[in-house]
């Protein structure tokens, strides 16, 4: 059994195949005892989480136990108002103006499977795949119940945590802070790994030693954001890509979040993640509940790579849903960088025709097909077709694409409104704003108020109508600005600080409704590229446009950083034109094709502009990708060389059946008489022989792992893919 309760010692054991998470009660406190490599049993909570008198500046909550202070205990869910004066996970204001909470054990239950989180994205599990522990803690004075929920994915080696508050008292409770996970470690001897970035430069890996005080990564932008990803890990100082202890937290949420550490006076580190308390307040009326989103927690002693593979496996199987979660997805071509707003039906059909010739399977029409949108200054919200550009409508164009033997896809940006639009004329109060204040525009647009159900239903109906009336097999769901002047005309004054979170709940409602009705449509999320690359969006849409930066070299860094938490199958990756539109770099088509083949492969250019030689190479890229996509999408990823640390980047993918191994090798810049360099494979069968498909070389697993394959550093932007098949 993955979850065991030892009644006599008041200990909860949560075991996965290789890890354990242990918590229990010391006096009235719910104490964190252990998280790490599997430990079947401990003699007592105190044995793992010892406590001792620490001097008079840590107060004690019970006169009869003067040696226990919450301030020095590792706690499971620290709340404000008791002797624990570190950063709390929970802070609320009650009817009498006080903000002291005292939670004591009330009950618990262990159930098979994993209940859904109401209105929120979350990992899912079959009855026999996971077990869930729900611990109910009670505050006597206010009558609130706090439910801490832990789901243990035994085989997947992952644990999820979330929190629910139930107001059983008679008065309103104002929740100003509610985190979903908080874990106290006895040591602070860690580095924090996080994934900061910017538009076009997403998820650069950052590794920083913990220091005394707080270290926070967060988003206040109304989206999980390009600037910070809702992921952090604590790695032992000695942890490398392949070995050592690492603890990851990833938030299944797409809006404002906080994550970080606090190192206290005793060198203990508190690691936490949850909704950003900044500008947040939730009025919980009597009889209501509030559910905080889920954190996915992963421990691995196989280094950063070991942790990544656990996240990848869980997200592939227990987060991404729908028809496309487990089937190969079509090779697409998107017209954005080919035409921008300047297109008509003929141009799109011509792009599709050429694409069909080289094996592309899906034509995606991007921004500019609706209202009078010929640039980014108008029309978001006016989701009716521009008949000057498309005289036969979306359905007419879709039919023409289908007649070519391809599928058709369409771009939307349904969370936005242009001040120059019919929708805005009709509903000027449907955007986020504060009456009497400026409405700052970002990319000439405002954000629709998804905290208002009328707005959500309008979008469901409008997008739904279009999807119902044309053969649309794919949707790109974009979101191109962050929230400012956050306020809702729909919510009363005392609920204004609920707006950003209610927006996310509205968005999740819209997405759930649409992906349920259109369950055969492939949805790809996008936010100016990878501005909402988070598990929350992946729950509804199994892939995300990784970055608006489509330069092959930049993509090495972006895809490397993204792969720390997210699997290759979720990353949209396209071959674009040269000189590249973002960085103006000229790279060979081979490297553009090889980099894109490590994600959801597509094109972002007009193939009609390629010469015969380039077109032939583009065709070979498609063929190569089709041969590799099952290995890349459903296999295990190993990062063998980091572009952040060397002039090379190398990835290895092992197919699910372990019979195929692909190496993607990149040389960033040429070196004259550079040093010899070998890539050493990971996790192959040392006894088996492997044969490379193209050059026919035969090598044992042992040779591939210990001697390796030589890499040349002769050319700028060099790339090579090796595909080995197991022979015996
Ligand atoms: C965003 C997306 C691009 C493209 C444009 C269209 O920037 O990331 O891929 O769809 O919007 O306006």
XYZ file of C-alpha atoms and ligand atoms in Angstrom, residues 199 334 336-337 340-341 366-368 373 376 411 413 443 476 478-480 526-530 545 547-548 604, ligand 1:
39
model
C 9.619 36.897 -24.241
C 1.782 27.717 -39.820
C 2.457 33.408 -39.307
C 6.093 34.029 -40.225
C 1.998 37.739 -41.081
C -1.312 39.601 -41.705
C -2.733 32.153 -37.831
C -3.740 35.678 -36.817
C -5.568 38.031 -39.216
C -7.554 42.725 -38.664
C -2.393 44.164 -34.539
C -5.661 30.582 -34.520
C -6.927 34.799 -29.124
C -0.022 45.166 -28.135
C -3.945 27.500 -31.541
C -3.089 32.444 -27.937
C -2.829 35.064 -25.180
C -0.652 38.050 -25.933
C 0.449 29.820 -26.788
C 1.153 33.076 -25.045
C 3.520 35.107 -27.170
C 5.303 31.754 -27.503
C 5.991 30.108 -24.155
C 4.179 26.820 -28.665
C 8.717 30.290 -27.904
C 8.178 32.964 -30.526
C 6.767 28.510 -39.903
C 1.790 35.531 -30.841
C 2.155 34.091 -31.144
C 2.631 33.963 -32.572
C 1.550 34.449 -33.491
C 1.160 35.874 -33.132
C -0.023 36.339 -33.942
O 2.895 36.330 -30.796
O 3.118 33.631 -30.256
O 2.970 32.634 -32.864
O 0.444 33.605 -33.422
O 0.841 35.994 -31.765
O -0.408 37.621 -33.617
